[in-house]
PDB file of C-alpha atoms and ligand atoms in Angstrom:
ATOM      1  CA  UNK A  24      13.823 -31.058  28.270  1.00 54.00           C
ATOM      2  CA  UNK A  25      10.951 -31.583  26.732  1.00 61.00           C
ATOM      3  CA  UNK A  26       9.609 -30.424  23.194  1.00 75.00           C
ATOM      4  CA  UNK A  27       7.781 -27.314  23.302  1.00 87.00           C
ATOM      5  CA  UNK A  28       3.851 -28.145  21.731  1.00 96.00           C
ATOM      6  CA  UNK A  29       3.314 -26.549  18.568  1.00 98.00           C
ATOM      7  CA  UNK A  30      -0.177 -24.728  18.821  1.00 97.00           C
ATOM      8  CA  UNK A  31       0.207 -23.272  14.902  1.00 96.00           C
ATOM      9  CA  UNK A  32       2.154 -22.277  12.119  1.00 97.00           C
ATOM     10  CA  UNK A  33       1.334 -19.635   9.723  1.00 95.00           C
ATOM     11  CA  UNK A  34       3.465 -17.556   6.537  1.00 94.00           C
ATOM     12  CA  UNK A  35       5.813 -16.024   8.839  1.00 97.00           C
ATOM     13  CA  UNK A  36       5.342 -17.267  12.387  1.00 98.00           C
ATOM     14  CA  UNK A  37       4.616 -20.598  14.610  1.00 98.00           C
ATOM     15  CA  UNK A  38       3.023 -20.197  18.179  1.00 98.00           C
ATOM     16  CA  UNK A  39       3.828 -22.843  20.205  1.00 98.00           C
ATOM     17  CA  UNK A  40       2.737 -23.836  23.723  1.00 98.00           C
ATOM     18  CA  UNK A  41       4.375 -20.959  26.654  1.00 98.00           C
ATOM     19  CA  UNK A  42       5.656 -21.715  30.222  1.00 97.00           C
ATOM     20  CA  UNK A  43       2.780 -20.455  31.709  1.00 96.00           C
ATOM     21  CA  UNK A  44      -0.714 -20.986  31.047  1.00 95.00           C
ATOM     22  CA  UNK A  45      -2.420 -18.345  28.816  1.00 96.00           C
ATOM     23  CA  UNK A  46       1.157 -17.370  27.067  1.00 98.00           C
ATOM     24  CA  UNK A  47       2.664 -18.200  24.060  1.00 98.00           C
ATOM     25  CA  UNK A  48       5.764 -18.179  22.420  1.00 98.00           C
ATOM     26  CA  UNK A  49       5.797 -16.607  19.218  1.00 98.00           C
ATOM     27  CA  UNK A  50       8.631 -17.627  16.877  1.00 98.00           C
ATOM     28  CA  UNK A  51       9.798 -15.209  13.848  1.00 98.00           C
ATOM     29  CA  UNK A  52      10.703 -17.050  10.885  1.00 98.00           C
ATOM     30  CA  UNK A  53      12.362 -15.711   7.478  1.00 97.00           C
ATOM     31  CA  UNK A  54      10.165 -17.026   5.688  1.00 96.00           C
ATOM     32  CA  UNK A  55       8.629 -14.345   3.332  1.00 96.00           C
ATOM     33  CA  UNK A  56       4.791 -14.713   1.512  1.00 95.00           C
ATOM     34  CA  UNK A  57       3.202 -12.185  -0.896  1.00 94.00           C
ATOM     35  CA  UNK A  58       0.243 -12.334  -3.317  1.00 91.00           C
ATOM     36  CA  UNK A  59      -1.426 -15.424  -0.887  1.00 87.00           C
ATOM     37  CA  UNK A  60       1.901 -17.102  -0.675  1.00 89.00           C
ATOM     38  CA  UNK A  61       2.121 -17.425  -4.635  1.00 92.00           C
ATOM     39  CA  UNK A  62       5.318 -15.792  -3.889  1.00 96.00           C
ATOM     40  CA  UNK A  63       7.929 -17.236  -1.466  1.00 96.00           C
ATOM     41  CA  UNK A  64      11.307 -16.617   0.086  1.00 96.00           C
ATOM     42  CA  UNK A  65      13.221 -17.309   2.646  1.00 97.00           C
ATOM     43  CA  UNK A  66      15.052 -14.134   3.485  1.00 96.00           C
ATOM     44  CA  UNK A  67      18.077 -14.272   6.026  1.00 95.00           C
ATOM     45  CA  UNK A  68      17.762 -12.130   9.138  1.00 96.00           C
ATOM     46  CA  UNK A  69      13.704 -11.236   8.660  1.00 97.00           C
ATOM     47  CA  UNK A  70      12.513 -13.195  11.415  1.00 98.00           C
ATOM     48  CA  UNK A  71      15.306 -11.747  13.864  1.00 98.00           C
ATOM     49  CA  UNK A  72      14.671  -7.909  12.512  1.00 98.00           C
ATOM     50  CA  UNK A  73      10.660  -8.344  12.461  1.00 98.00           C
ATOM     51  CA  UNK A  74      11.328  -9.960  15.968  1.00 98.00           C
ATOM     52  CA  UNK A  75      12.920  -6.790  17.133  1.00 98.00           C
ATOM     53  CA  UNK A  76      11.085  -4.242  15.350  1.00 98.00           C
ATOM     54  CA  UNK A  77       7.324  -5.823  16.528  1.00 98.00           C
ATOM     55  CA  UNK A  78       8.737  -5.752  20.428  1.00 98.00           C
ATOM     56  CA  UNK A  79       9.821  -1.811  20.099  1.00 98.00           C
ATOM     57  CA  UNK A  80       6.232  -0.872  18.351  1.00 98.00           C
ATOM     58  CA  UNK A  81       4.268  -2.981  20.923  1.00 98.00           C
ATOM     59  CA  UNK A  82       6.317  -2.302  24.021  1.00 98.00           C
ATOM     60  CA  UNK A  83       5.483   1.386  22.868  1.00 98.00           C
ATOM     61  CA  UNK A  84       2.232   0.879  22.745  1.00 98.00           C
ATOM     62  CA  UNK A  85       1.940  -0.811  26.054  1.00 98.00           C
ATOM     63  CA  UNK A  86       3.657   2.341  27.272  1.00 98.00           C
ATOM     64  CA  UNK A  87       1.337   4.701  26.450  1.00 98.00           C
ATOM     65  CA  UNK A  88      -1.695   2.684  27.652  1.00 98.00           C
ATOM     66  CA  UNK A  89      -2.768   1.027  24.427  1.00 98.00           C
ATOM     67  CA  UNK A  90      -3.258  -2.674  25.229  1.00 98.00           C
ATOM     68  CA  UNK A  91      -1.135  -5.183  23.356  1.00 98.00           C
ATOM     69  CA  UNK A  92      -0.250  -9.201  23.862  1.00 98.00           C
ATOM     70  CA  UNK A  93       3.143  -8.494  24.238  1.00 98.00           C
ATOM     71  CA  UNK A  94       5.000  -9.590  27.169  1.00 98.00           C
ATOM     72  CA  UNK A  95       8.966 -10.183  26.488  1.00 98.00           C
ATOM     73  CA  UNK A  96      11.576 -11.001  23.969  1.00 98.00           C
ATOM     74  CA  UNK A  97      12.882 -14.278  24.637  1.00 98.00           C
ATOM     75  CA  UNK A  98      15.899 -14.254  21.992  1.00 97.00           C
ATOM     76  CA  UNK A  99      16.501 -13.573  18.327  1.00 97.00           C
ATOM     77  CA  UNK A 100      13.349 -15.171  17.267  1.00 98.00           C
ATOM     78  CA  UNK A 101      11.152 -15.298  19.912  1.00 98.00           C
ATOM     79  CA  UNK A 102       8.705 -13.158  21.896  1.00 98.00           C
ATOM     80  CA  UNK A 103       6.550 -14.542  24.980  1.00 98.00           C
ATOM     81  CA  UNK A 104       2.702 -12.972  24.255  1.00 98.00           C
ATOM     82  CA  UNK A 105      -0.266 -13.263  25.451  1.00 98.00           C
ATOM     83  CA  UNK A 106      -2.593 -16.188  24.469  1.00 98.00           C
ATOM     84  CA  UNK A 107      -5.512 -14.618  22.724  1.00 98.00           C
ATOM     85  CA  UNK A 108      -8.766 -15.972  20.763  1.00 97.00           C
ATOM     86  CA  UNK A 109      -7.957 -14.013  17.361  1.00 97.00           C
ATOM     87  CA  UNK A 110     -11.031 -11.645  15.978  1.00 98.00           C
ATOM     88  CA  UNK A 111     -11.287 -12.956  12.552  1.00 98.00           C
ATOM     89  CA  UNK A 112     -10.467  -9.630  10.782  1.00 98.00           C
ATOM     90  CA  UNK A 113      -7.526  -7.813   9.505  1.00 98.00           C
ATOM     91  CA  UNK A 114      -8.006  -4.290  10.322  1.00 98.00           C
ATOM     92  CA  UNK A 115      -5.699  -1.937   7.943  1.00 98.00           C
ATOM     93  CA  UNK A 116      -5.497   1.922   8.825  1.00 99.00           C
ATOM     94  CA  UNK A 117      -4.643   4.367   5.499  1.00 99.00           C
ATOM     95  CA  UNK A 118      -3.015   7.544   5.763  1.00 99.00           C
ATOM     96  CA  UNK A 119      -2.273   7.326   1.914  1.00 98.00           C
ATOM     97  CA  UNK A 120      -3.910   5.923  -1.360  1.00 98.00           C
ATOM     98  CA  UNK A 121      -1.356   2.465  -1.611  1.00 98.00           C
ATOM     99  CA  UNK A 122      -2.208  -0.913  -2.682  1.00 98.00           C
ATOM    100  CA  UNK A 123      -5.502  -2.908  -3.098  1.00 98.00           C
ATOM    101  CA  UNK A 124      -6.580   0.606  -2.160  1.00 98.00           C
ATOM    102  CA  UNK A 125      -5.387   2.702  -5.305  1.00 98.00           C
ATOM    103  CA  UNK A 126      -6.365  -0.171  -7.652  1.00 98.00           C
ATOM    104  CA  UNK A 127      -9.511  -0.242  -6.181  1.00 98.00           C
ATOM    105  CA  UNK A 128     -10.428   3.419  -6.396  1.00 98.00           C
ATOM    106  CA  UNK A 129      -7.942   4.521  -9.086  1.00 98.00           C
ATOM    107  CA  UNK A 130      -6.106   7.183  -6.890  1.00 98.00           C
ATOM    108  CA  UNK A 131      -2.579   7.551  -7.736  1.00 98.00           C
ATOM    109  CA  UNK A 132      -0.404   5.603  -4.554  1.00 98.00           C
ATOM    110  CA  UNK A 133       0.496   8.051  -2.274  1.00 98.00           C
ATOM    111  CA  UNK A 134      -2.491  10.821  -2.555  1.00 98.00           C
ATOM    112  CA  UNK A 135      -3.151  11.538   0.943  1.00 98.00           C
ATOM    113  CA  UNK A 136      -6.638  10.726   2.227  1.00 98.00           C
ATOM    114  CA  UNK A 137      -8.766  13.355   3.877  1.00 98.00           C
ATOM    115  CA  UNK A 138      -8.532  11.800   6.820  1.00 98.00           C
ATOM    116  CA  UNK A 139      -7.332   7.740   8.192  1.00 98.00           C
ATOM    117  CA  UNK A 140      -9.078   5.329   6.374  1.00 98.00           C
ATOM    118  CA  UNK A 141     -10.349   2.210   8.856  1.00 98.00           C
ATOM    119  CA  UNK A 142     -10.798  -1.229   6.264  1.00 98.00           C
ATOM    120  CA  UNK A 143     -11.576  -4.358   7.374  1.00 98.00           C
ATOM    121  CA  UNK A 144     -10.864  -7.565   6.021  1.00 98.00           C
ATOM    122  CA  UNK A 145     -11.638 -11.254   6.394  1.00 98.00           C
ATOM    123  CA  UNK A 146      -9.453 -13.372   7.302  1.00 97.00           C
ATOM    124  CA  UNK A 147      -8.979 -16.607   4.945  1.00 96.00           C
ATOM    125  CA  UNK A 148      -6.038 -16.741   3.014  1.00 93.00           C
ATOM    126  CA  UNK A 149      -8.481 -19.973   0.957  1.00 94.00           C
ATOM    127  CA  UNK A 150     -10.795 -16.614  -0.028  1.00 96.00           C
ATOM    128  CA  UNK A 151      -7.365 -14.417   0.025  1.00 94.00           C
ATOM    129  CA  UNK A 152      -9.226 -12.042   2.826  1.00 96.00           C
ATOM    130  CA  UNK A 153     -11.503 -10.425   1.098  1.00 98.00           C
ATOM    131  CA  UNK A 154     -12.800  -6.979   2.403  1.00 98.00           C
ATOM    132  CA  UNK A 155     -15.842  -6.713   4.498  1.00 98.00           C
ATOM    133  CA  UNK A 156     -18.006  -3.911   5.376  1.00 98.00           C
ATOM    134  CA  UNK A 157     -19.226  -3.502   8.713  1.00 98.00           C
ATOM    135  CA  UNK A 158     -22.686  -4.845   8.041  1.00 98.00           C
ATOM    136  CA  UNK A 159     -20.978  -8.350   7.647  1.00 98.00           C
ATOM    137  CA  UNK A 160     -19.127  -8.309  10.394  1.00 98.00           C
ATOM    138  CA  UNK A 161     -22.398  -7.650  12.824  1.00 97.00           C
ATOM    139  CA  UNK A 162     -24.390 -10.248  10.207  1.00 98.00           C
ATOM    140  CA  UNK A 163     -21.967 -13.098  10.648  1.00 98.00           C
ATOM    141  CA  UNK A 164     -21.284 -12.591  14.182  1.00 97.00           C
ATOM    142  CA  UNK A 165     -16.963 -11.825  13.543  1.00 97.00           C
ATOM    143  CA  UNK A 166     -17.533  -9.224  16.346  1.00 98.00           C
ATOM    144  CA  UNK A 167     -20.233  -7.407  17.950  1.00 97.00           C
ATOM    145  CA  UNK A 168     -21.273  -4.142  17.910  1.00 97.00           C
ATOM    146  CA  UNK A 169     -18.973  -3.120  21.058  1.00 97.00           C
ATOM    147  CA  UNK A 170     -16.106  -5.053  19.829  1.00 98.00           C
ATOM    148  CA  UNK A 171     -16.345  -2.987  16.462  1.00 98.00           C
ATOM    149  CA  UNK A 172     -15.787   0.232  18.566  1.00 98.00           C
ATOM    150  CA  UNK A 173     -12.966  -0.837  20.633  1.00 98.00           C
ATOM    151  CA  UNK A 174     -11.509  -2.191  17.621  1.00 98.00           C
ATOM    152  CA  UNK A 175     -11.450   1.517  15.967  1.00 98.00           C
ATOM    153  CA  UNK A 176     -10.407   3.251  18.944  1.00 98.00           C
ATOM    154  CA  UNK A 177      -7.140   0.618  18.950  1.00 98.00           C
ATOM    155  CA  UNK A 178      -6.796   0.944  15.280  1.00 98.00           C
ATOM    156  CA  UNK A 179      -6.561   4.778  15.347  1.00 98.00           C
ATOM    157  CA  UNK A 180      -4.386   5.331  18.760  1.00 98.00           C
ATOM    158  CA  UNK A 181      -1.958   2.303  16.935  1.00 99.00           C
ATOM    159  CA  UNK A 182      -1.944   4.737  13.798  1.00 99.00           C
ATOM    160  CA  UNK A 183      -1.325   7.916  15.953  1.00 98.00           C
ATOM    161  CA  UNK A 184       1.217   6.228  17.976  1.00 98.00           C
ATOM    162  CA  UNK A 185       3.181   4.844  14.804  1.00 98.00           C
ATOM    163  CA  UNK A 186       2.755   8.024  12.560  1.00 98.00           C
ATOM    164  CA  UNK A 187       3.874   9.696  15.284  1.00 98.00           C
ATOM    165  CA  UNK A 188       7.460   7.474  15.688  1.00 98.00           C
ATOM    166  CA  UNK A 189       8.087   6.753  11.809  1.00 98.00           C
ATOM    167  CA  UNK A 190       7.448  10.598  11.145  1.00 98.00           C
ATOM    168  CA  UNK A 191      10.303  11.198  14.127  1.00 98.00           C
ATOM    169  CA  UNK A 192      12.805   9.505  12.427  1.00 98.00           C
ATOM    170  CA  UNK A 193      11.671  10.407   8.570  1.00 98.00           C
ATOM    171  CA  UNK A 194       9.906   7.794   7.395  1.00 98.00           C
ATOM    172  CA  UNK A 195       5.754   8.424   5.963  1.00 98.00           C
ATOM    173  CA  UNK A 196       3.417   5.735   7.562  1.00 98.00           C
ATOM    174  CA  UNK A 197       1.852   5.249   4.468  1.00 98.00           C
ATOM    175  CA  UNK A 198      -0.846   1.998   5.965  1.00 98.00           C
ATOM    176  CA  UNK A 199      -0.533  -0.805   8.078  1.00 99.00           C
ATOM    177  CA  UNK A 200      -2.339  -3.876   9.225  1.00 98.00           C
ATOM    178  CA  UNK A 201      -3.136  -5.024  12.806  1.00 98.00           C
ATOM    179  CA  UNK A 202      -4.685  -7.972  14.407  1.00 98.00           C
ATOM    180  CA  UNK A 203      -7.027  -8.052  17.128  1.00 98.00           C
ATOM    181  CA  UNK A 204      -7.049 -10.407  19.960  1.00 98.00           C
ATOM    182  CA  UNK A 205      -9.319 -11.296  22.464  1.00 98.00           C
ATOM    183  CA  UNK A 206      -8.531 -12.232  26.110  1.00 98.00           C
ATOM    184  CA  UNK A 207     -10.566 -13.101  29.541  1.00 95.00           C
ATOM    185  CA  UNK A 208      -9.904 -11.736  32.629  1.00 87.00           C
ATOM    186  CA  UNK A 209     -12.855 -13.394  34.371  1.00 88.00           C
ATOM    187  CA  UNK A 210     -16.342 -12.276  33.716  1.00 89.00           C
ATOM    188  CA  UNK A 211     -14.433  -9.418  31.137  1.00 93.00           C
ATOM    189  CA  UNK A 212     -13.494  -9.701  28.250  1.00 95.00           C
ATOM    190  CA  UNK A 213     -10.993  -6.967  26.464  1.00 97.00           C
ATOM    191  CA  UNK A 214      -9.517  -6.465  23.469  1.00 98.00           C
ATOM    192  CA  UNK A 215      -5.542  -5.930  22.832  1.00 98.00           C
ATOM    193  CA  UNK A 216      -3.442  -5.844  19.544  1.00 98.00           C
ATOM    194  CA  UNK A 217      -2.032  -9.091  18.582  1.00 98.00           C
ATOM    195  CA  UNK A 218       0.177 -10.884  16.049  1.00 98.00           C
ATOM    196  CA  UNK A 219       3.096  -8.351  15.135  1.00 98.00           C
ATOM    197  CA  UNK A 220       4.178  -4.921  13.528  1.00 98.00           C
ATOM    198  CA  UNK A 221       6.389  -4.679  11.368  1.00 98.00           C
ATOM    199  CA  UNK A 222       7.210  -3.659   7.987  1.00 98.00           C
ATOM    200  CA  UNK A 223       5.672  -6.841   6.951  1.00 97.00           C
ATOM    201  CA  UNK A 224       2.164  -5.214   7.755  1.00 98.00           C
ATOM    202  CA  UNK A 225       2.895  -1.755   7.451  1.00 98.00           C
ATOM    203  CA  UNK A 226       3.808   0.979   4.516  1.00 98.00           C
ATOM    204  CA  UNK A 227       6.911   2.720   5.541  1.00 98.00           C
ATOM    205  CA  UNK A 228       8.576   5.535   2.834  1.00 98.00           C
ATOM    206  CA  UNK A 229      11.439   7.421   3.658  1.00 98.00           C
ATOM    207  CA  UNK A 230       9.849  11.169   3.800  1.00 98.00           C
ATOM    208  CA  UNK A 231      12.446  12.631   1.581  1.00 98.00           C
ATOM    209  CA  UNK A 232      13.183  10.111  -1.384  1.00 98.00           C
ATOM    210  CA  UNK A 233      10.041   7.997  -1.367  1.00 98.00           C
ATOM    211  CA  UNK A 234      12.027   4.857  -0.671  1.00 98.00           C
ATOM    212  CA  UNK A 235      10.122   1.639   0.133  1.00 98.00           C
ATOM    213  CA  UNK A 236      11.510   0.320   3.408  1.00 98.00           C
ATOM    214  CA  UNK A 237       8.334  -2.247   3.881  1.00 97.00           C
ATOM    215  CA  UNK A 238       7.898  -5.413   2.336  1.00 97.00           C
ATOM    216  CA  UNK A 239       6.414  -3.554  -1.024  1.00 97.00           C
ATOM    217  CA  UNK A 240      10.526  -4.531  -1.577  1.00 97.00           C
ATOM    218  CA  UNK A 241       9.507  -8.388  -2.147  1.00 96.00           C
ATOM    219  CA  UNK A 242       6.461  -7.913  -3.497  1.00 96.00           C
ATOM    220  CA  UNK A 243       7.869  -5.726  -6.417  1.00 96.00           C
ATOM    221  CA  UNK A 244      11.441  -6.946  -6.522  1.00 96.00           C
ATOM    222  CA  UNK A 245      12.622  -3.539  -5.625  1.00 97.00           C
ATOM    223  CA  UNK A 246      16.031  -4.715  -3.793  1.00 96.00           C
ATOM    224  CA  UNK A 247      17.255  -5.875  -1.011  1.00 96.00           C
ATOM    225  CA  UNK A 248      14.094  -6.781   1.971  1.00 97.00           C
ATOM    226  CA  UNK A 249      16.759  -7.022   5.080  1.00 97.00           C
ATOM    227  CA  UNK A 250      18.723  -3.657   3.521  1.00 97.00           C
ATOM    228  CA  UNK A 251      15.627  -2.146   4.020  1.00 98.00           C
ATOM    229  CA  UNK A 252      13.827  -3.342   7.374  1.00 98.00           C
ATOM    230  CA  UNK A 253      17.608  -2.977   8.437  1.00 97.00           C
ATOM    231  CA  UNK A 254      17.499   0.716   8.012  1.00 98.00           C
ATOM    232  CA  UNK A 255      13.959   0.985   9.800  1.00 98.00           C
ATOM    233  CA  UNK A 256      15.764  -0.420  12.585  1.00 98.00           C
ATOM    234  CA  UNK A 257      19.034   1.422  12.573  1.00 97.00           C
ATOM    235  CA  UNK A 258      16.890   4.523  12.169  1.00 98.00           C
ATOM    236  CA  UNK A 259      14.399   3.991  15.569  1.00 98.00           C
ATOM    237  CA  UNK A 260      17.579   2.833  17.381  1.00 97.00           C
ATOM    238  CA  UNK A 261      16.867  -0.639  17.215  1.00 95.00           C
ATOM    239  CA  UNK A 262      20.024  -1.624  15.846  1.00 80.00           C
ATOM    240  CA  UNK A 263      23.472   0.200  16.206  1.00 71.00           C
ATOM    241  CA  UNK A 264      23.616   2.877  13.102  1.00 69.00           C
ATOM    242  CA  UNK A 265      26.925   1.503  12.581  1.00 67.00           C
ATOM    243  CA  UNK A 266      26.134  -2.306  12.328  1.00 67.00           C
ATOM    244  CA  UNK A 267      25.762  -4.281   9.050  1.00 62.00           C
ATOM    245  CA  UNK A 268      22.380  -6.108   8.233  1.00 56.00           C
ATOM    246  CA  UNK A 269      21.752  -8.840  10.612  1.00 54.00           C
ATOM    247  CA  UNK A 270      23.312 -11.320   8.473  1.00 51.00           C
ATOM    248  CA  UNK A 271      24.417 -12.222   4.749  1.00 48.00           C
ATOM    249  CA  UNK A 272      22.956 -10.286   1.903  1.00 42.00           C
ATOM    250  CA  UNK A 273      19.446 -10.819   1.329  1.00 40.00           C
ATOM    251  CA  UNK A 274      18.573 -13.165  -1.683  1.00 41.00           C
ATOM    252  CA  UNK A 275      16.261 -10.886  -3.128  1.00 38.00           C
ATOM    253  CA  UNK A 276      17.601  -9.161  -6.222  1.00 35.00           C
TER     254      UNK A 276
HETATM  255  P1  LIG B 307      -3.208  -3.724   0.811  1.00 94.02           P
HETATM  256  O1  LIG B 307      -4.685  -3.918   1.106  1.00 94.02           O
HETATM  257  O2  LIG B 307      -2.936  -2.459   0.100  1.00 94.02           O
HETATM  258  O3  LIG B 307      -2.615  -4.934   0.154  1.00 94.02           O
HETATM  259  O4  LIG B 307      -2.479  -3.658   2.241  1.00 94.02           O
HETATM  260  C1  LIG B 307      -2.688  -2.589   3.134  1.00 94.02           C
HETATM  261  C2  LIG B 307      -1.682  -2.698   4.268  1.00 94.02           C
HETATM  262  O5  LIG B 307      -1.976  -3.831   5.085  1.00 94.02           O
HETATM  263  C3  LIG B 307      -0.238  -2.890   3.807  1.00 94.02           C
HETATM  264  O6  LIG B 307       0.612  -2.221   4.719  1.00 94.02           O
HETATM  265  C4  LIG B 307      -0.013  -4.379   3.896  1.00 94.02           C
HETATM  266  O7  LIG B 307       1.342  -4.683   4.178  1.00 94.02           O
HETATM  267  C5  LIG B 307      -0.917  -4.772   5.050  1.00 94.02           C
HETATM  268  N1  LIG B 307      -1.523  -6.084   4.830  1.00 94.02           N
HETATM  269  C6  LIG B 307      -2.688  -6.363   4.218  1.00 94.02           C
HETATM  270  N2  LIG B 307      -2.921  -7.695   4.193  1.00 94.02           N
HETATM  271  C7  LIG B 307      -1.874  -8.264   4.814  1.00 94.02           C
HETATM  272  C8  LIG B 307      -1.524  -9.621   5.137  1.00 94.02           C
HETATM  273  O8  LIG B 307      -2.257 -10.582   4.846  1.00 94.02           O
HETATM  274  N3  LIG B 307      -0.343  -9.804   5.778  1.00 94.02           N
HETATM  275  C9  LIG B 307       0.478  -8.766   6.112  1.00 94.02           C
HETATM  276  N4  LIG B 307       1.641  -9.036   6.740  1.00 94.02           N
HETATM  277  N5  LIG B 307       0.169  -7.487   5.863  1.00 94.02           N
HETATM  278  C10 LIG B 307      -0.984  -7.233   5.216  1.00 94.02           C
END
């Protein structure tokens, strides 16, 4: 058979070529980035748990009408998607102060916010994505006018949608970050949710203790990464409540 065409590979995933034209395979790796990959680790099991965990938010999604570029989980590590031209922006939804956020305002991490905060960033890693308002976005062309209110709508049903299930099984969506992708379907263009969810690009803290369960846990060397996206999934039924994390003991300590 032959080798599958690598199209990219980023931090935590590589695209390559799909069967079909306009798919892609997207493959999950372990590999683990913070702080514009000044801090790296390769954690065993992240790639298969993010794999999971990013098929049950999207196929959710697709579910209840909001348009995402996932088709199918091929195996441990890989989902087939949709090939899309990537909007050049990481859009983050807050429902509490966290982050770049409470340094940036001085508001203690998690005050709640009045109401969901919509932030946009640029994406370059060289600049380390720097936030943009909307005003550059329509300046430099990232997306037009339109775009920018499809993009909120998507953002805030994604946020309603996930509150919604991490709230069901006791877990605070504190933020998260999507990606936006756009596809042709002849003269039309749409826009659907791209790249993954996971706790990699979301908040998640257990309602009752405050426990990080996102990747806050290798960022601040709080304990074990898989431990924790482990019982994200055990909790949404992902994995059996019963089972032990994917596979050895994270090297985190
Ligand atoms: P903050 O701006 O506070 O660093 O991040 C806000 C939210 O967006 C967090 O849930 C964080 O995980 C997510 N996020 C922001 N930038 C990135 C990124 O470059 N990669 C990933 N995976 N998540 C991000």
């Amino acid at each position: 058979m032959a080798r599958r065409k690598k199209i990219y590979e980023g931090k935590a995933k590589i695209l390559y070529e799909g069967p079909e034209p306009g798919t892609i395979v997207q493959y999950f790796k372990d590999d683990a980035t913070a702080f514009n990959a000044e801090k790296k680790a390769v954690i065993d099991g992240k790639g298969v748990l993010n794999n999971r965990l990013s098929e049950y938010f999207m196929t959710g999604l697709n579910q209840i009408g909001v348009p995402t570029h996932f088709i199918k989980r091929l195996n441990m590590r890989e989902q087939l998607v949709r090939q899309v031209e990537i909007v050049p922006l990481e859009v983050i939804v807050r429902n509490y102060a966290a982050g770049t956020m409470s340094k940036r305002l001085g508001l203690e991490e998690g005050t709640q916010l009045p109401r969901p905060i919509v932030e946009y960033s640029y994406k370059d890693d060289s600049l380390g994505d720097p936030l943009v308002s909307e005003e550059h976005i329509a300046a430099f062309g990232w997306a037009s006018q339109q775009d920018m209110d499809d993009i909120l709508s998507l953002a805030l049903r994604v946020n309603d949608f996930m509150s919604g299930v991490m709230y069901g099984v006791g877990i605070k969506l504190i933020d998260f970050k999507i990606e936006i992708g756009r596809v042709y379907d002849g003269d039309f263009q749409r826009l659907i949710v791209a790249d993954e969810i996971s706790p990699d690009s979301c908040r998640l803290w257990d309602i009752e203790t405050g426990q990080k369960l996102d990747k806050d846990v290798f960022r601040r060397d709080l304990g074990s990464l898989t431990d924790a996206y482990t019982e994200v999934a055990k909790r949404l039924g992902v994995m059996p409540k019963n089972s032990t994390p994917i596979t050895k003991p994270t090297l985190i300590n």
